[in-house]
Coordinates of C-alpha atoms in Angstrom, one line a residue:
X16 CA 20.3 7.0 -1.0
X17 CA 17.2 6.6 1.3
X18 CA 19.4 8.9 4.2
X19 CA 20.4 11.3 1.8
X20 CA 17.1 12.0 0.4
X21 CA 15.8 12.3 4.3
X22 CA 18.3 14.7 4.9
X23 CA 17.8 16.5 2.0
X24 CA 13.8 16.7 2.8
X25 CA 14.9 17.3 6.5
X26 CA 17.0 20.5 5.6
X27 CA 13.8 22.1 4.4
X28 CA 14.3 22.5 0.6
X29 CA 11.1 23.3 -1.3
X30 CA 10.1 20.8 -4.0
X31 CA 10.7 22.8 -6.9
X32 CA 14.2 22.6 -5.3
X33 CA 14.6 18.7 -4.8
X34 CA 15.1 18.2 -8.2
X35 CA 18.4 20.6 -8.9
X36 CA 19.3 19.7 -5.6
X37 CA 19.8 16.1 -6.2
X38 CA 21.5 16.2 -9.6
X39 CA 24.1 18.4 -8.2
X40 CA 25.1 16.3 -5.5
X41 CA 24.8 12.6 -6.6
X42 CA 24.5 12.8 -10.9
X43 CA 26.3 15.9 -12.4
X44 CA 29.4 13.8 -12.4
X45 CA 27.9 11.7 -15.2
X46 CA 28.0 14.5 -17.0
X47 CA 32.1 14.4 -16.8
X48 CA 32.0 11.2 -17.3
X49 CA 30.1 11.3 -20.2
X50 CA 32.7 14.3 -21.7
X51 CA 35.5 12.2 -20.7
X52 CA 34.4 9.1 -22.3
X53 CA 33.2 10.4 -25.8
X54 CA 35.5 12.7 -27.3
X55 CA 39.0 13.5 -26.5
X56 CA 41.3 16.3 -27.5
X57 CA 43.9 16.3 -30.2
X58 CA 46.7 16.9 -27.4
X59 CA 45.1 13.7 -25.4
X60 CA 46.5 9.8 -26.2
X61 CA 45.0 7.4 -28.1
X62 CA 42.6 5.3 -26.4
X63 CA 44.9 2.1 -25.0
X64 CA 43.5 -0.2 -27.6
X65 CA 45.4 1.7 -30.3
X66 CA 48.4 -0.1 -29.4
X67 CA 48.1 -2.4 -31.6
X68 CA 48.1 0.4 -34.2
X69 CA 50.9 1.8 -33.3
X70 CA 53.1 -1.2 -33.8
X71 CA 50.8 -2.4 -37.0
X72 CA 54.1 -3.7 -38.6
X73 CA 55.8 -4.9 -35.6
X74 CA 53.0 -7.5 -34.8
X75 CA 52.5 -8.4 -38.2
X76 CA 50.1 -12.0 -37.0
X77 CA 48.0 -11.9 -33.8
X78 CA 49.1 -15.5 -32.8
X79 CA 51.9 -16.8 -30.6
X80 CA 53.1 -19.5 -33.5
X81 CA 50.9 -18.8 -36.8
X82 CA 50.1 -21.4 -39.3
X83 CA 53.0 -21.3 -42.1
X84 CA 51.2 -19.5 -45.4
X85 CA 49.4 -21.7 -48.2
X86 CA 48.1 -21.3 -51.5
X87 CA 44.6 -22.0 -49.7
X88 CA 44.5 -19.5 -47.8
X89 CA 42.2 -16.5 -48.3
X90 CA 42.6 -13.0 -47.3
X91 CA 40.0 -10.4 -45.5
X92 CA 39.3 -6.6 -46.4
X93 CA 38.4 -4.9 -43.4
X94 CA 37.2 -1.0 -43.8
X95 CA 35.1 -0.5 -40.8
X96 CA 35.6 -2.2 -37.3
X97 CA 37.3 -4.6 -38.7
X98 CA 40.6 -2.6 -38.7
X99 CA 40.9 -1.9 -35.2
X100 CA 39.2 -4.9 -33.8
X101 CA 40.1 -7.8 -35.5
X102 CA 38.7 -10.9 -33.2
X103 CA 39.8 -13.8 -35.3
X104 CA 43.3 -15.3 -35.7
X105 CA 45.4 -14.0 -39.0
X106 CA 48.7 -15.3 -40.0
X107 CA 49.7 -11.5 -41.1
X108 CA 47.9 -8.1 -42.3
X109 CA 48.6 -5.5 -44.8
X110 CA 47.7 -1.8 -45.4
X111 CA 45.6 -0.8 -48.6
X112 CA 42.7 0.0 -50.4
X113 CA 40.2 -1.0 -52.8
X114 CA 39.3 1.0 -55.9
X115 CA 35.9 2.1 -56.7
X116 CA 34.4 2.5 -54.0
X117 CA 33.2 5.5 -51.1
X118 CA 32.9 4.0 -47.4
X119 CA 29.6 5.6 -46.2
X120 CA 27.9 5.6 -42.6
X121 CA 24.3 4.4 -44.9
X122 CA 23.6 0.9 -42.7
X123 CA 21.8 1.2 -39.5
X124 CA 23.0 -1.0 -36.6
X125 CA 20.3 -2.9 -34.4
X126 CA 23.0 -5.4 -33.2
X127 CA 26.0 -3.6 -32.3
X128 CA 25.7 0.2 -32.3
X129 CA 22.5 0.6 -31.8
X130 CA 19.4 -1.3 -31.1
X131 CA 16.3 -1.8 -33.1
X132 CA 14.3 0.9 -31.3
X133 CA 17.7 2.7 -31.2
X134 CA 19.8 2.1 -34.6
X135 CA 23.1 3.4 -34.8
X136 CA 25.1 3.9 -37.8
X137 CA 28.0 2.1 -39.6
X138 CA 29.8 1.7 -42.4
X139 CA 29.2 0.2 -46.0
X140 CA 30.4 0.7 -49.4
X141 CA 29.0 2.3 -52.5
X142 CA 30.0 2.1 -56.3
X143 CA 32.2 5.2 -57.0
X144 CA 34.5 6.1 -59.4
X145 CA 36.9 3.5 -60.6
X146 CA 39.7 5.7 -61.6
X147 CA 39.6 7.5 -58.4
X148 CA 37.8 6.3 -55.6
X149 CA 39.7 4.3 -52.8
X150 CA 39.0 3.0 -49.7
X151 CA 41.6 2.3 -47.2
X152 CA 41.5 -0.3 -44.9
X153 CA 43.6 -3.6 -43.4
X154 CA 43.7 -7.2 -45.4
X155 CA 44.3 -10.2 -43.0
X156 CA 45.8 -13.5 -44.2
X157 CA 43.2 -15.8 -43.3
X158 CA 45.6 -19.6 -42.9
X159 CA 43.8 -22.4 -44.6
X160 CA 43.3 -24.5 -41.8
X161 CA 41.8 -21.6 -39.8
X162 CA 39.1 -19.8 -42.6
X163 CA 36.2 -22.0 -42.2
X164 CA 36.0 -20.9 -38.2
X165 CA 37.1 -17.2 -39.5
X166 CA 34.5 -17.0 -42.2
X167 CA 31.4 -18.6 -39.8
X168 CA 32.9 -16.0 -37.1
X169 CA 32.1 -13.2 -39.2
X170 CA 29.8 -14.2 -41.2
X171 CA 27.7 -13.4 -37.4
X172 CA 29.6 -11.0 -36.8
X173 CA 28.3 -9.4 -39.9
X174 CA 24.8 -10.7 -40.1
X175 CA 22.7 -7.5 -40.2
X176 CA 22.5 -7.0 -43.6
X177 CA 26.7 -7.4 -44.7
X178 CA 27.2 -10.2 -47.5
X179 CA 30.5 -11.2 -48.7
X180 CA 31.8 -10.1 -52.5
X181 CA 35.7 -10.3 -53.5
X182 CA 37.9 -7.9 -54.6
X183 CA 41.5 -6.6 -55.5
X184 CA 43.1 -5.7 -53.2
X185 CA 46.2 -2.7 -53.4
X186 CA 49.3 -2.4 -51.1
X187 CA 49.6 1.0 -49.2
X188 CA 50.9 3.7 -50.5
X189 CA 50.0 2.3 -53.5
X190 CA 51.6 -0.7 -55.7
X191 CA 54.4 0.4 -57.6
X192 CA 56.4 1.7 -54.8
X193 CA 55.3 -1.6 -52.4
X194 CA 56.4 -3.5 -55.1
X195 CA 53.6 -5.7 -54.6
X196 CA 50.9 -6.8 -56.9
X197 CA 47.1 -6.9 -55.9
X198 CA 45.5 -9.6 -53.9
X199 CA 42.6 -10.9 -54.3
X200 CA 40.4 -10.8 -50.8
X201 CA 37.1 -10.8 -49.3
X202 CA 35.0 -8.2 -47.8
X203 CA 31.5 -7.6 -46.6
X204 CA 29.2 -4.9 -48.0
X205 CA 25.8 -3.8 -46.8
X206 CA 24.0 -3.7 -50.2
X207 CA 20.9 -0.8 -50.7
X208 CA 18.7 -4.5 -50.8
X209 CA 18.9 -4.8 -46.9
X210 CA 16.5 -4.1 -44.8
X211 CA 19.0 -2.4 -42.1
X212 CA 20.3 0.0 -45.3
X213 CA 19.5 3.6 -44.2
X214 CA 21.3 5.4 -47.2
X215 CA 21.9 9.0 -47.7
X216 CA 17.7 9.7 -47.2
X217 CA 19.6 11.8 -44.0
X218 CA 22.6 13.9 -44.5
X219 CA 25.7 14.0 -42.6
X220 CA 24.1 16.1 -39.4
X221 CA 21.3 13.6 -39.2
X222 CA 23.6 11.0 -39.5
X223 CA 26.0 12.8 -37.2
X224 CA 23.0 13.2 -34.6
X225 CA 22.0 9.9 -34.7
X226 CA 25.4 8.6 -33.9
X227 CA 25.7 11.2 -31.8
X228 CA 22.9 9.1 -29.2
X229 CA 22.9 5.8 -29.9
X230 CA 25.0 2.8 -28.6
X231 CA 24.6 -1.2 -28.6
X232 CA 25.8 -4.2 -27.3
X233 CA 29.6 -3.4 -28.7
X234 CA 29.5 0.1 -27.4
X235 CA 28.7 3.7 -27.8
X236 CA 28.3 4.1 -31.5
X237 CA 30.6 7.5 -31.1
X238 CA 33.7 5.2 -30.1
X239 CA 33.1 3.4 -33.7
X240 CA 33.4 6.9 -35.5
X241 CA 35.7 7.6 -33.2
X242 CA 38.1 4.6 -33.3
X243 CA 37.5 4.5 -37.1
X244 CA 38.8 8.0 -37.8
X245 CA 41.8 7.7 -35.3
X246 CA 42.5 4.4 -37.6
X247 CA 42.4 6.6 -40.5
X248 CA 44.8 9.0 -39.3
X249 CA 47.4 6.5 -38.2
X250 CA 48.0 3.9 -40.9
X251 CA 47.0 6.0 -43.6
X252 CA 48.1 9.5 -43.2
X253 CA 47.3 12.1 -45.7
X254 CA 44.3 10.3 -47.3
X255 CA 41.6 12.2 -47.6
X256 CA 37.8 10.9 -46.1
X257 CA 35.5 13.9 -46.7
X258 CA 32.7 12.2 -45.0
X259 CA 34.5 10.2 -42.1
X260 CA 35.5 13.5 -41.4
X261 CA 32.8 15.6 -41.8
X262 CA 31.1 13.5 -39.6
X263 CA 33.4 13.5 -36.8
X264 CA 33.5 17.4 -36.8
X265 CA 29.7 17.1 -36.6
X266 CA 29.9 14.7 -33.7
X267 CA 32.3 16.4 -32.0
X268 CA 30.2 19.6 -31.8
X269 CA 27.6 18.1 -30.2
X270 CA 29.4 16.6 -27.6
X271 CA 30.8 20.2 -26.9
X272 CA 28.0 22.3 -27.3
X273 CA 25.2 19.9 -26.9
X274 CA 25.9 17.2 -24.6
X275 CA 25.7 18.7 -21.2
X276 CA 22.4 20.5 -21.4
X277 CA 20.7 17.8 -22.6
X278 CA 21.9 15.4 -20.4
X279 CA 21.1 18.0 -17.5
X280 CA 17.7 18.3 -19.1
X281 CA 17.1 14.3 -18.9
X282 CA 18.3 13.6 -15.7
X283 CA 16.3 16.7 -14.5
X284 CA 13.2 15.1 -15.9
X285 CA 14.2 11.8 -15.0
X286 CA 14.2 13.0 -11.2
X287 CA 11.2 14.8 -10.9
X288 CA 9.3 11.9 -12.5
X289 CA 10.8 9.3 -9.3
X290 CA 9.8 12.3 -6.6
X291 CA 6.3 12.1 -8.2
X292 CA 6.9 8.9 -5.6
X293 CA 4.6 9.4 -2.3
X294 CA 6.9 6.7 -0.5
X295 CA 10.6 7.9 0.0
X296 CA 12.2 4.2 -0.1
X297 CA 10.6 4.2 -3.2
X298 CA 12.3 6.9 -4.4
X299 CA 15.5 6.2 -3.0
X300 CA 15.6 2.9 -5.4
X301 CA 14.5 4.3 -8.4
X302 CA 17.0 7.0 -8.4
X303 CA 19.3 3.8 -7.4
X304 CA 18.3 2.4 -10.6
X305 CA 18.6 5.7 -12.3
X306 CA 22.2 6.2 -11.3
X307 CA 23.3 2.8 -12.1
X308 CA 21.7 3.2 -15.5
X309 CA 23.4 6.4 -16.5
X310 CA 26.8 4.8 -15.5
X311 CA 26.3 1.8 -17.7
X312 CA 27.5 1.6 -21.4
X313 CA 25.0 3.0 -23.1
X314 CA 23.3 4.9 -20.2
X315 CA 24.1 8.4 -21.6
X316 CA 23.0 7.5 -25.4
X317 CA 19.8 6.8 -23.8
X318 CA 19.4 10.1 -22.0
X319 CA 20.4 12.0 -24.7
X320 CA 18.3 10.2 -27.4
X321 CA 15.2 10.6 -24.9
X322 CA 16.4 14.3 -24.6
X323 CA 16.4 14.8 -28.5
X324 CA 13.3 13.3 -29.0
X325 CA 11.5 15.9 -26.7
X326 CA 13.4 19.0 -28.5
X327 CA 11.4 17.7 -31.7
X328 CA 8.4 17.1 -30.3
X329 CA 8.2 20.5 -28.4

């Protein structure tokens, strides 16, 4: 970096230059990064951790030898994360839904999706109609011998603000044609008494904008909506999620029509702040650190937030 920027100073570009100059030769390509990594097209794969998806009933345990199925064990309704990323052993899983309920992105996330300064958002559940509301998700069969670890896993997992409640649970389509009857499981809901509950105070483009730039320890809070949605559409097809997929419409329109000016914008500013440097090894590591920053999860949410921020301020 410190030879470039000598160069660069050595070919006798102006100042007001220096700035465009090095964003188009060392961090444009974030930029296509960026596009690549956050949304992809309709013709384009699913991400490679879909695979489990696609074989959902092929692999119905996630264990080598499972446990043999008891009366003690105890199942788990997962709505959100939970159905794509299920990081604790189950003997099996089934497709279904709860009644009564809307999933809603109302729960900020300090811990995962976001960070405190930065929340994201994720999902909870509200009270809705109980004649017509469902929410779809995946049930794992917890074994006996395994739910104590299971439940102290995710009672962690799910500490910002989830608690657990019980439920009936209803096979997928529905349970006359499964021929099953309900089960009786376990879920966690952020209730409107927790201090990380957000609710609907912003409407789906806030929400969408918010997910839009933010990103936690677990990952860009886009790939949650994301991952969620294609979850959706693959185990459940034809049910209908008004505001899942509102929201993705939203998000996706930023990252197509907003994303790569205000990234430029940031990254612009970002530069000219480090050549406000008088000495040029100085320089040359900051924009080091700059670089390395950007191409870190969670680098772009932070431009873009940053970015946002000085649009409403203006």
């Amino acid at each position: 970096m410190l030879g470039y920027l000598q160069g660069l100073k050595g070919s006798g570009s102006g100042s007001e230059q220096l700035p465009s100059d090095i964003y188009s030769e060392i961090f444009a390509d974030v930029l296509v990064a960026a596009k690549e990594n956050g949304c992809k097209t309709n013709g384009q794969e699913k991400p490679e951790g879909f695979s489990m998806l696609r074989s959902f009933d092929s692999e119905a345990s996630n264990q080598l030898e499972p446990p043999a199925a008891t009366d003690a064990d105890v199942w788990i309704f997962g709505y959100g994360s939970l159905v794509w990323k299920a990081d604790f052993p189950y003997i099996n899983r089934r497709r279904g839904f709860v009644w009564g309920y809307k999933r809603r992105f109302y729960q900020h996330s300090i811990d995962h999706r976001g960070i405190p300064e930065r929340p994201g958002r994720v999902v909870t559940l509200l009270p809705g109609d109980p004649g017509q509301d469902r929410v779809y998700g995946v049930a794992y069969r917890i074994a006996a011998n395994q739910k104590g670890a299971v439940l102290d896993h995710l009672d962690y997992r799910e500490k910002n603000g989830y608690e657990r409640c019980s439920l009936e649970f209803h096979g997928y389509p529905n349970t006359t044609a499964s021929g099953e009857e309900p089960i009786q499981v376990i879920m966690y809901v952020a209730t409107q008494a927790n201090d990380s509950y957000a609710g609907d105070v912003w409407q789906v483009p806030c929400i969408a904008k918010q997910i839009f730039s933010s990103a936690g320890p677990s990952g860009p809070n886009r790939e949650y909506l994301f991952n969620l949605a294609a979850a959706m559409e693959h185990l459940f097809p034809g049910a209908v999620d008004e505001h899942l997929e509102e929201l993705v419409a939203c998000v996706k329109r930023h990252i197509a029509e907003d994303e790569p000016n205000l990234m430029r914008h940031a990254l612009l500013q970002e530069i000219s702040g480090i050549l406000q440097e008088k000495q040029l090894p100085e320089q040359a590591k900051r924009l080091e650190k700059l670089l390395e920053r950007c191409q870190q999860p969670g680098g772009r949410e932070w431009l873009l937030h940053g970015a946002l921020q000085s649009r409403s301020e203006a």
